[in-house]
Coordinates of C-alpha atoms in Angstrom, one line a residue:
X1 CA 253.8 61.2 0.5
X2 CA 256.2 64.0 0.7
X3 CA 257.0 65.0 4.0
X4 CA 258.0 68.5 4.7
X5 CA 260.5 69.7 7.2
X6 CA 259.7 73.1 7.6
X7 CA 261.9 75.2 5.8
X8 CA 260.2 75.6 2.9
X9 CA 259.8 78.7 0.8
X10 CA 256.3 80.6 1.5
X11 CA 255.5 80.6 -2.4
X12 CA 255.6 76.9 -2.3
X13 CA 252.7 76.7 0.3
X14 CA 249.9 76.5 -1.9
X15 CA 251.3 73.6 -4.1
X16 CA 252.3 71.7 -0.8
X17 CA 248.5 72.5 0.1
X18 CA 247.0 71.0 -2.9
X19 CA 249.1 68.0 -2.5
X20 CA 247.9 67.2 0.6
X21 CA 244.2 67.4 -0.3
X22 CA 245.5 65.0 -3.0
X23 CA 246.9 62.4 -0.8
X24 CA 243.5 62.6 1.0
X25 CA 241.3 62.1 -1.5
X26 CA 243.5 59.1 -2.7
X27 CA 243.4 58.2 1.1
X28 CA 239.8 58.0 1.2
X29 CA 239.2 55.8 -1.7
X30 CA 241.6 53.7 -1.0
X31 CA 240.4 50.0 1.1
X32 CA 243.0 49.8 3.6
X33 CA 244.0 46.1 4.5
X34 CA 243.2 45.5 8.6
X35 CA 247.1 45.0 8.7
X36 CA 247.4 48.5 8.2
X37 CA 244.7 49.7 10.6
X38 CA 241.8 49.4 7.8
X39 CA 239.1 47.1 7.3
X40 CA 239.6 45.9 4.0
X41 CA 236.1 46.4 3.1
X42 CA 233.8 49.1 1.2
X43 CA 230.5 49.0 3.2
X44 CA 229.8 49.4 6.7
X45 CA 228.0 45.7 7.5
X46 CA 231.2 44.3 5.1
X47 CA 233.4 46.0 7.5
X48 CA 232.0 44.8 10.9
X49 CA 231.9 41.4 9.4
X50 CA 235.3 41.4 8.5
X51 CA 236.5 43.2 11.9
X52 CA 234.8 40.2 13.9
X53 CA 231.4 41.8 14.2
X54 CA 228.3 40.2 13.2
X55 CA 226.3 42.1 10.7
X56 CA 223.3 43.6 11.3
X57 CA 220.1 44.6 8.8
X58 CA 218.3 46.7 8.0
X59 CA 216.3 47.7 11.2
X60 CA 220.0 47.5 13.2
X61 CA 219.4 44.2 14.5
X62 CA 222.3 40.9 14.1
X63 CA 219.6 38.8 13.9
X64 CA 216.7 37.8 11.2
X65 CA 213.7 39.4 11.1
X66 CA 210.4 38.5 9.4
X67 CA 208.9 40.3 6.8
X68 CA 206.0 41.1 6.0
X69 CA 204.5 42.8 2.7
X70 CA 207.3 45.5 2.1
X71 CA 207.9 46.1 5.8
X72 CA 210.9 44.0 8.0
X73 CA 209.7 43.3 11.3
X74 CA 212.0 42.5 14.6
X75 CA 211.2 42.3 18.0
X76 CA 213.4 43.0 21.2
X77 CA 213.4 43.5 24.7
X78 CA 213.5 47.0 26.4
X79 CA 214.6 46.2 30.0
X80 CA 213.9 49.9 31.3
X81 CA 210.8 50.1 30.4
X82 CA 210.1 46.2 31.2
X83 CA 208.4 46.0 27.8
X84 CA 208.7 44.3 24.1
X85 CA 208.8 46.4 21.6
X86 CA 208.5 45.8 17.5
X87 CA 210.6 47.4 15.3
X88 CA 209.7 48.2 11.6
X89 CA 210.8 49.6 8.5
X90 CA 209.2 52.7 7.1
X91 CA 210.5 54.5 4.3
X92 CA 213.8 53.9 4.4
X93 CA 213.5 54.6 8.3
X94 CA 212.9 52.3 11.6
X95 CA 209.8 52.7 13.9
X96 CA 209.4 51.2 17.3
X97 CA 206.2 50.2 18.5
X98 CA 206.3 49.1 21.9
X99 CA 203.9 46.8 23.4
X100 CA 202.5 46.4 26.8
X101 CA 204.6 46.4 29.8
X102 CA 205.1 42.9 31.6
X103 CA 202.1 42.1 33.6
X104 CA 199.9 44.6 32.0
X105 CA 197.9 41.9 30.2
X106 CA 194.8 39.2 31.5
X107 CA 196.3 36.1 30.9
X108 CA 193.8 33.3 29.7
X109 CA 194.2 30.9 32.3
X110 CA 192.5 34.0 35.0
X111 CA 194.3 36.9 36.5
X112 CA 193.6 40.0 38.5
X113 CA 192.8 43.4 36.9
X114 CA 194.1 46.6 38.8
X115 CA 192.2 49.1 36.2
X116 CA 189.0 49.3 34.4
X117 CA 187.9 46.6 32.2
X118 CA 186.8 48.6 29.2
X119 CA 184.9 46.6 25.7
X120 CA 183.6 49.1 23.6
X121 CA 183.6 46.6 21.2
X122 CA 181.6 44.3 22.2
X123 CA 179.7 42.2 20.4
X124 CA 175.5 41.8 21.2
X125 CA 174.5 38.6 23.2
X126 CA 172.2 36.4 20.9
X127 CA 171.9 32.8 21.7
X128 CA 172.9 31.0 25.2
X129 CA 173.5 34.2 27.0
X130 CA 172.8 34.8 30.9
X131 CA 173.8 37.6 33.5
X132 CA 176.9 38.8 34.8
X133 CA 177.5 38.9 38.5
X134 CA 180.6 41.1 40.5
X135 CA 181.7 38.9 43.3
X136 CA 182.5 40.6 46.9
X137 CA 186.3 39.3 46.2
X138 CA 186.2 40.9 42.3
X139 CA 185.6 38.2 40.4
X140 CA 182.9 37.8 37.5
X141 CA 180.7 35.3 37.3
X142 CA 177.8 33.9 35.4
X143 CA 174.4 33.8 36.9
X144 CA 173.7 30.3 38.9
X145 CA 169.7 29.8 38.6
X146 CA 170.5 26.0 38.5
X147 CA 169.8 23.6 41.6
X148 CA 173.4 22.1 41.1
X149 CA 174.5 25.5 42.9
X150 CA 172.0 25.7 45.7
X151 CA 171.2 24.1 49.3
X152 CA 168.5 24.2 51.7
X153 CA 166.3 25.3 49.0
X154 CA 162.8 26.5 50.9
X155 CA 159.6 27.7 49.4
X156 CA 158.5 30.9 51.0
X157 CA 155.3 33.1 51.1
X158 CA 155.8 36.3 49.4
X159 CA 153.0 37.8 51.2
X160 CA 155.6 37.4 54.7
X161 CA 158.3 39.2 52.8
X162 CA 157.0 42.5 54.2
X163 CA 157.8 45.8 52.5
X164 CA 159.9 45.5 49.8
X165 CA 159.0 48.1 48.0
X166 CA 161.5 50.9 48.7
X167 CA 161.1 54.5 47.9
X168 CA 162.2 55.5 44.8
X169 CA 164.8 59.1 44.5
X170 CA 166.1 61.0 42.1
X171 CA 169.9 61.3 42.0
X172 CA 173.2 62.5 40.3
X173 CA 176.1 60.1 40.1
X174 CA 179.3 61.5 41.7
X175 CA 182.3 62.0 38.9
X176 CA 179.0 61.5 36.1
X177 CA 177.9 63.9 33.6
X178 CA 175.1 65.4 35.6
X179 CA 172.3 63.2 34.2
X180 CA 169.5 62.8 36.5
X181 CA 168.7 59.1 37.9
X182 CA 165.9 56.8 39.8
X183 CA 166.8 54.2 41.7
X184 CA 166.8 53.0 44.8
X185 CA 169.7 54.1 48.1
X186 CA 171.2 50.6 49.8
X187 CA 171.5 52.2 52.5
X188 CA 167.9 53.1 53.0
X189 CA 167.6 49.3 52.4
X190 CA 169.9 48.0 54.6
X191 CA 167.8 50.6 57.8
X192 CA 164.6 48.0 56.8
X193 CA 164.5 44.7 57.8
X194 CA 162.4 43.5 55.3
X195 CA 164.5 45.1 52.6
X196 CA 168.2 44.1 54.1
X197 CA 168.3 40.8 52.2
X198 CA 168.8 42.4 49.0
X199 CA 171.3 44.8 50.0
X200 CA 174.6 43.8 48.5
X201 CA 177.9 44.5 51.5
X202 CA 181.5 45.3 50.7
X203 CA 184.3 45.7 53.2
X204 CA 185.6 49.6 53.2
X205 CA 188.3 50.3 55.4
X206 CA 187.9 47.2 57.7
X207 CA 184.4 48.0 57.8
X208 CA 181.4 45.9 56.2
X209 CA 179.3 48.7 54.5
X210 CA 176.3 48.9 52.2
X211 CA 177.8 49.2 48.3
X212 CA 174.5 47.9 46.2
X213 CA 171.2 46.3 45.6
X214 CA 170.6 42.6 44.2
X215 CA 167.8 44.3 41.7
X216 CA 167.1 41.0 40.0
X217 CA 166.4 39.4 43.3
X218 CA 164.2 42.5 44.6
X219 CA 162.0 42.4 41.4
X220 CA 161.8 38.9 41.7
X221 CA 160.4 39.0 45.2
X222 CA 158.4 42.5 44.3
X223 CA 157.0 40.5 41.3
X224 CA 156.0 37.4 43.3
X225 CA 154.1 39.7 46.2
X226 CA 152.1 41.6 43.3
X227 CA 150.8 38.5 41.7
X228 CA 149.8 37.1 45.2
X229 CA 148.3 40.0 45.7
X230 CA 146.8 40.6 42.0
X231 CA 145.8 36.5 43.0
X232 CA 143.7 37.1 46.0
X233 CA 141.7 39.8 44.5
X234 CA 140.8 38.4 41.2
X235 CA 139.2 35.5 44.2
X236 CA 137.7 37.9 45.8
X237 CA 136.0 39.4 43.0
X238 CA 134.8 35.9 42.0
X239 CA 133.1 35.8 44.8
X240 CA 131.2 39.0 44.8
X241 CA 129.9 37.9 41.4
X242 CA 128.9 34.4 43.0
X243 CA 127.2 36.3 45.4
X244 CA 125.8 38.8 43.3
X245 CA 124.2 36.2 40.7

């Protein structure tokens, strides 16, 4: 390369111009050894490898991924979002899918939901099924009905359970979509002696409040008082038509 001092005529300017441009383009295709500040390479992972570097694949990482079909899939850590994320190939570009943060998942072995428990895809109970109960403390549980979890097990008189029949009303569910519902108020229960032992307590600011009704119990008991009741008439009737024959 011709190096120029400066005192060159103007006409020659354009020639010294082209030259240059020459000496580039020769530069540029040119591999350069790493003793003279190249890399001694032609592609970019060649070139890492050679400088020391460990090469990296297609989705950017230095490590194997696995593949699957036509895609490459890897997998990495994002520490500031606290979250694993996969990375994919598609078309020619990377996508990052991230996956839940740490924690946000119910591990198998039992854990503690903050949210709503949502399973729109649930599949129909057919064989072996039972109810689901909401514990005071959050926990869900399968109905009991078995002796193995009961004590002090007492037969009672349904006709000395008193009024359990509550009134029925009409409401709206707050934060619903303005359907109309019947049912039953546990508070109203909980002002009745009779009917308190089916209202269901939570704690509420330090405070043990009314929050629902054991309805399986109630119609259990409600059931058992109309059959008594259905019981003695059907005797009494008998008896008129003893009487009456």
């Amino acid at each position: 390369m011709d190096i120029l001092d400066g005192n060159e005529p103007a006409n020659t300017i354009d020639t010294e111009i082209n030259k240059s441009r020459d000496y580039i383009a020769q530069r540029t295709a040119a591999v350069t050894p790493i003793e003279k500040g190249g890399t001694g390479q032609t592609t970019a992972p060649a070139a890492l490898a050679a400088l020391g570097g460990a090469a990296r694949n297609g989705l950017g990482f230095t490590y194997a991924v696995a593949q699957l079909s036509d895609h490459q899939l890897g997998l990495y850590y994002n520490d500031a979002a606290q979250r694993f994320v996969i990375r994919k190939t598609l078309d020619g570009s990377t996508v990052d899918i991230p996956l839940a943060t740490d924690g946000a998942y119910v591990s198998k072995s039992g854990d503690t939901m903050t949210g709503d428990l949502r399973l729109p895809n649930a599949t129909p109970a057919t064989s072996g099924y039972t109810v689901a109960y909401l514990n005071s403390d959050g926990r869900v549980s399968k109905g009991a009905s078995s002796e193995r979890y009961k004590q002090g097990i007492v037969d009672i008189d349904p006709g000395e359970l008193g009024d359990i029949f509550p009134d029925l009303v009409s409401f709206e569910m707050i934060g619903g979509d303005g359907a109309r519902h019947v049912g039953h108020i546990a508070e109203r229960l909980a002002a009745n002696p009779d009917q308190q032992p089916f209202v269901v307590y939570t704690n509420l600011d330090g405070q043990t409040v009314p929050d629902s009704i054991d309805f399986i119990a109630l119609l259990l008991a409600q059931t058992a008082q109309l059959h008594q009741a259905v019981d003695l008439l059907a005797q009494r009737v008998q008896q008129l038509e003893e009487r009456a024959a």
